[in-house]
């Protein structure tokens, strides 16, 4: 396990993807902060025209609870896409770069190799979410947002991290798709289908029963007047994540890695 994890860390360190994902989450934090800056002054929002209208359409309130809720929604929706791309890269690159056979030559079992990839993906997601929360706290303090309280900020940060965990759990089927497809293309196609389906199913009112709609609903993307998904919805997400992980482990143990 140690050798497999070290190999994955080296590949990630030499790639541009960690920096690109960090940049994406930084931009999300800045955009949410810009919305708060606009919403804090309605006259300024009107003066900015379309940008101000977009900020008002977000439905957020210009205070700490509203800002942290907006960040959680961005992490839930955008994080699902970013985390999925990370999982697709971790598994698909071995086939696109023709390094799968070299990877299996390491003194580590196939189970250890797959587990190391999932462990790195989970740590990656946690670091991005924690960085977003930390950046959000700093930016919120600079904006002097009202409504600060230890309870509100703790609940807001917890929601950001929980939304990130739900989104990250749903990436394991994408890892399976990248493995079976032996590259990126098939998995990216599956990601687009799932992301599109999540929007459609949520719009139809059945999002609580579709795992890929649950992170956004949990983060409150439908507004404060809608109840968050219940325990069954959360269980569906966790079951999907676990099933994807087991299926990926099984495929890697039994597949012929001839290229």
Short mmCIF file of C-alpha atoms in Angstrom, two decimals:
data_model
loop_
_atom_site.label_atom_id
_atom_site.label_comp_id
_atom_site.label_asym_id
_atom_site.label_seq_id
_atom_site.Cartn_x
_atom_site.Cartn_y
_atom_site.Cartn_z
CA UNK A 1 0.00 0.00 0.00
CA UNK A 2 2.81 2.40 0.86
CA UNK A 3 4.54 1.89 -2.49
CA UNK A 4 1.26 2.31 -4.40
CA UNK A 5 0.35 5.49 -2.52
CA UNK A 6 3.83 6.93 -3.02
CA UNK A 7 3.59 6.24 -6.74
CA UNK A 8 0.23 8.04 -6.95
CA UNK A 9 1.56 11.01 -5.00
CA UNK A 10 4.54 11.33 -7.33
CA UNK A 11 2.33 11.30 -10.41
CA UNK A 12 0.02 13.92 -8.91
CA UNK A 13 2.94 16.13 -7.86
CA UNK A 14 4.34 16.12 -11.38
CA UNK A 15 0.99 16.91 -12.97
CA UNK A 16 -0.65 20.29 -13.54
CA UNK A 17 -4.04 18.94 -12.49
CA UNK A 18 -3.69 19.72 -8.75
CA UNK A 19 -2.93 23.35 -9.59
CA UNK A 20 -5.80 23.53 -12.08
CA UNK A 21 -8.29 22.13 -9.59
CA UNK A 22 -7.03 24.50 -6.90
CA UNK A 23 -7.42 27.39 -9.35
CA UNK A 24 -10.99 26.29 -10.16
CA UNK A 25 -11.99 26.26 -6.50
CA UNK A 26 -10.25 29.58 -5.89
CA UNK A 27 -12.25 31.14 -8.71
CA UNK A 28 -15.44 29.72 -7.21
CA UNK A 29 -14.62 31.36 -3.88
CA UNK A 30 -13.87 34.69 -5.54
CA UNK A 31 -17.06 34.61 -7.62
CA UNK A 32 -19.16 33.86 -4.53
CA UNK A 33 -17.39 36.72 -2.76
CA UNK A 34 -18.14 39.01 -5.71
CA UNK A 35 -21.82 38.10 -5.44
CA UNK A 36 -21.76 39.06 -1.76
CA UNK A 37 -20.03 42.34 -2.60
CA UNK A 38 -22.78 43.15 -5.10
CA UNK A 39 -25.69 42.00 -2.95
CA UNK A 40 -24.47 43.99 0.04
CA UNK A 41 -25.44 47.18 -1.81
CA UNK A 42 -28.56 46.97 -4.06
CA UNK A 43 -27.75 50.31 -5.68
CA UNK A 44 -24.31 49.05 -6.60
CA UNK A 45 -25.93 45.89 -7.99
CA UNK A 46 -28.17 47.95 -10.24
CA UNK A 47 -25.22 50.07 -11.37
CA UNK A 48 -23.37 46.93 -12.46
CA UNK A 49 -26.27 45.93 -14.71
CA UNK A 50 -26.29 42.30 -15.84
CA UNK A 51 -23.67 41.17 -13.33
CA UNK A 52 -25.78 42.57 -10.55
CA UNK A 53 -28.85 40.79 -11.91
CA UNK A 54 -26.95 37.50 -11.97
CA UNK A 55 -25.90 37.95 -8.36
CA UNK A 56 -29.47 38.68 -7.30
CA UNK A 57 -30.71 35.61 -9.16
CA UNK A 58 -28.45 33.46 -6.96
CA UNK A 59 -31.00 33.95 -4.18
CA UNK A 60 -28.27 34.36 -1.57
CA UNK A 61 -28.36 36.87 1.26
CA UNK A 62 -25.41 39.17 1.87
CA UNK A 63 -24.47 37.78 5.28
CA UNK A 64 -22.36 34.97 6.68
CA UNK A 65 -25.04 32.22 6.53
CA UNK A 66 -25.95 33.21 2.96
CA UNK A 67 -22.34 33.37 1.84
CA UNK A 68 -21.40 29.99 3.30
CA UNK A 69 -24.57 28.44 1.87
CA UNK A 70 -23.64 29.79 -1.58
CA UNK A 71 -20.16 28.31 -1.23
CA UNK A 72 -21.65 24.95 -0.25
CA UNK A 73 -23.86 24.98 -3.34
CA UNK A 74 -20.89 25.80 -5.56
CA UNK A 75 -18.83 23.00 -3.99
CA UNK A 76 -21.70 20.52 -4.34
CA UNK A 77 -22.34 21.21 -8.03
CA UNK A 78 -18.91 22.29 -9.27
CA UNK A 79 -17.14 19.89 -6.96
CA UNK A 80 -18.95 16.93 -8.50
CA UNK A 81 -17.50 17.85 -11.89
CA UNK A 82 -14.00 18.62 -10.60
CA UNK A 83 -13.80 15.57 -8.32
CA UNK A 84 -15.05 13.36 -11.14
CA UNK A 85 -12.35 14.67 -13.45
CA UNK A 86 -9.76 13.88 -10.78
CA UNK A 87 -11.05 10.30 -10.45
CA UNK A 88 -11.13 9.90 -14.24
CA UNK A 89 -7.56 11.17 -14.49
CA UNK A 90 -6.28 8.92 -11.69
CA UNK A 91 -7.65 5.79 -13.33
CA UNK A 92 -7.84 6.66 -17.00
CA UNK A 93 -4.30 8.01 -17.38
CA UNK A 94 -2.81 4.57 -16.77
CA UNK A 95 -4.34 3.38 -20.02
CA UNK A 96 -4.00 6.60 -22.03
CA UNK A 97 -0.30 6.79 -21.10
CA UNK A 98 0.16 3.01 -21.46
CA UNK A 99 1.51 2.72 -17.91
CA UNK A 100 -1.01 0.20 -16.54
CA UNK A 101 1.37 -2.76 -16.94
CA UNK A 102 4.22 -0.77 -15.40
CA UNK A 103 1.99 0.10 -12.44
CA UNK A 104 1.18 -3.56 -11.88
CA UNK A 105 4.91 -4.30 -11.73
CA UNK A 106 5.13 -2.44 -8.43
CA UNK A 107 5.54 -4.55 -5.27
CA UNK A 108 1.88 -3.94 -4.43
CA UNK A 109 -1.33 -5.85 -5.01
CA UNK A 110 -3.98 -4.65 -7.41
CA UNK A 111 -6.24 -4.00 -4.43
CA UNK A 112 -3.59 -1.76 -2.88
CA UNK A 113 -3.15 0.14 -6.15
CA UNK A 114 -6.87 0.88 -6.49
CA UNK A 115 -7.20 1.70 -2.79
CA UNK A 116 -4.30 4.14 -3.05
CA UNK A 117 -5.99 5.90 -5.98
CA UNK A 118 -9.26 6.23 -4.07
CA UNK A 119 -7.42 7.42 -0.95
CA UNK A 120 -5.63 10.12 -2.95
CA UNK A 121 -8.90 11.18 -4.60
CA UNK A 122 -10.58 11.49 -1.18
CA UNK A 123 -7.70 13.49 0.29
CA UNK A 124 -7.64 15.68 -2.82
CA UNK A 125 -11.35 16.45 -2.47
CA UNK A 126 -11.01 17.18 1.25
CA UNK A 127 -8.11 19.58 0.70
CA UNK A 128 -9.97 21.46 -2.03
CA UNK A 129 -13.09 21.78 0.14
CA UNK A 130 -11.08 22.84 3.19
CA UNK A 131 -9.22 25.40 1.09
CA UNK A 132 -12.52 26.77 -0.19
CA UNK A 133 -13.88 27.06 3.33
CA UNK A 134 -10.71 28.77 4.57
CA UNK A 135 -10.66 31.16 1.61
CA UNK A 136 -14.35 31.88 2.13
CA UNK A 137 -13.79 32.76 5.77
CA UNK A 138 -10.96 35.11 4.86
CA UNK A 139 -12.91 36.78 2.06
CA UNK A 140 -16.03 37.08 4.20
CA UNK A 141 -14.00 38.82 6.89
CA UNK A 142 -12.53 41.23 4.32
CA UNK A 143 -16.05 42.02 3.10
CA UNK A 144 -17.17 42.60 6.71
CA UNK A 145 -20.31 40.52 6.17
CA UNK A 146 -22.97 40.77 8.89
CA UNK A 147 -24.42 37.82 10.78
CA UNK A 148 -21.20 36.42 12.23
CA UNK A 149 -21.60 33.86 14.99
CA UNK A 150 -19.63 30.79 15.94
CA UNK A 151 -22.70 28.62 15.48
CA UNK A 152 -23.56 30.01 12.02
CA UNK A 153 -20.00 29.78 10.72
CA UNK A 154 -19.46 26.29 12.14
CA UNK A 155 -22.70 25.08 10.55
CA UNK A 156 -21.78 26.74 7.24
CA UNK A 157 -18.31 25.20 7.10
CA UNK A 158 -19.71 21.80 8.08
CA UNK A 159 -22.19 22.04 5.21
CA UNK A 160 -19.38 22.84 2.76
CA UNK A 161 -17.35 19.83 3.86
CA UNK A 162 -20.38 17.52 3.90
CA UNK A 163 -21.43 18.63 0.42
CA UNK A 164 -17.89 17.96 -0.79
CA UNK A 165 -17.92 14.50 0.80
CA UNK A 166 -21.21 13.61 -0.90
CA UNK A 167 -19.93 14.81 -4.28
CA UNK A 168 -16.63 12.96 -3.85
CA UNK A 169 -18.41 9.72 -2.93
CA UNK A 170 -20.25 9.78 -6.26
CA UNK A 171 -17.05 9.75 -8.31
CA UNK A 172 -16.29 6.07 -7.83
CA UNK A 173 -18.55 4.96 -10.73
CA UNK A 174 -16.58 7.37 -12.95
CA UNK A 175 -13.39 5.60 -11.88
CA UNK A 176 -15.01 2.35 -12.96
CA UNK A 177 -16.02 3.87 -16.30
CA UNK A 178 -12.45 5.11 -16.88
CA UNK A 179 -11.11 1.64 -16.07
CA UNK A 180 -13.52 -0.29 -18.26
CA UNK A 181 -13.15 2.26 -21.06
CA UNK A 182 -9.37 2.12 -20.62
CA UNK A 183 -9.00 5.88 -20.86
CA UNK A 184 -10.75 9.21 -20.43
CA UNK A 185 -13.30 9.41 -23.23
CA UNK A 186 -15.95 6.93 -22.05
CA UNK A 187 -15.81 8.20 -18.47
CA UNK A 188 -16.16 11.83 -19.52
CA UNK A 189 -19.19 10.85 -21.59
CA UNK A 190 -20.73 9.12 -18.57
CA UNK A 191 -20.02 12.21 -16.46
CA UNK A 192 -21.85 14.49 -18.90
CA UNK A 193 -24.85 12.17 -18.95
CA UNK A 194 -25.00 11.97 -15.16
CA UNK A 195 -24.61 15.73 -14.71
CA UNK A 196 -27.37 16.39 -17.24
CA UNK A 197 -29.63 13.77 -15.68
CA UNK A 198 -29.07 15.26 -12.22
CA UNK A 199 -30.39 18.64 -13.39
CA UNK A 200 -33.40 17.14 -15.17
CA UNK A 201 -34.39 14.80 -12.34
CA UNK A 202 -34.06 17.57 -9.75
CA UNK A 203 -36.17 19.91 -11.88
CA UNK A 204 -38.88 17.22 -12.07
CA UNK A 205 -38.94 16.99 -8.28
CA UNK A 206 -37.40 13.54 -7.92
CA UNK A 207 -33.87 14.67 -7.05
CA UNK A 208 -34.00 13.13 -3.58
CA UNK A 209 -34.17 9.69 -5.24
CA UNK A 210 -31.34 10.24 -7.71
CA UNK A 211 -27.90 10.14 -6.03
CA UNK A 212 -26.27 12.68 -8.35
CA UNK A 213 -28.90 15.30 -7.51
CA UNK A 214 -28.53 14.87 -3.75
CA UNK A 215 -25.35 16.95 -3.08
CA UNK A 216 -26.88 20.04 -4.66
CA UNK A 217 -30.16 19.56 -2.80
CA UNK A 218 -28.29 19.03 0.46
CA UNK A 219 -26.39 22.28 -0.08
CA UNK A 220 -29.68 24.12 -0.54
CA UNK A 221 -29.55 24.87 -4.24
CA UNK A 222 -33.37 24.85 -4.41
CA UNK A 223 -33.63 27.57 -1.76
CA UNK A 224 -34.38 27.74 1.95
CA UNK A 225 -38.08 26.93 1.48
CA UNK A 226 -37.34 23.35 0.42
CA UNK A 227 -36.55 20.56 2.84
CA UNK A 228 -33.06 19.02 2.53
CA UNK A 229 -32.78 15.40 1.41
CA UNK A 230 -33.37 12.89 4.18
CA UNK A 231 -31.38 9.90 5.44
CA UNK A 232 -32.55 7.67 2.58
CA UNK A 233 -31.11 10.10 0.03
CA UNK A 234 -27.79 10.24 1.87
CA UNK A 235 -27.78 6.44 2.07
CA UNK A 236 -28.32 6.27 -1.70
CA UNK A 237 -25.23 8.43 -2.23
CA UNK A 238 -23.10 6.34 0.13
CA UNK A 239 -24.37 3.09 -1.41
CA UNK A 240 -23.55 4.36 -4.91
CA UNK A 241 -20.05 5.33 -3.79
CA UNK A 242 -19.43 2.02 -2.08
CA UNK A 243 -20.79 0.03 -5.03
CA UNK A 244 -18.58 1.95 -7.45
CA UNK A 245 -15.51 1.32 -5.30
CA UNK A 246 -16.19 -2.41 -4.95
CA UNK A 247 -16.92 -2.74 -8.66
CA UNK A 248 -13.69 -0.92 -9.56
CA UNK A 249 -11.65 -3.11 -7.20
CA UNK A 250 -13.25 -6.23 -8.68
CA UNK A 251 -12.57 -5.10 -12.25
CA UNK A 252 -8.91 -4.33 -11.56
CA UNK A 253 -8.39 -7.69 -9.83
CA UNK A 254 -9.95 -9.71 -12.65
CA UNK A 255 -9.22 -7.77 -15.85
CA UNK A 256 -6.46 -8.61 -18.28
CA UNK A 257 -4.11 -5.62 -18.34
CA UNK A 258 -2.41 -6.26 -21.67
CA UNK A 259 -1.75 -2.63 -22.66
#
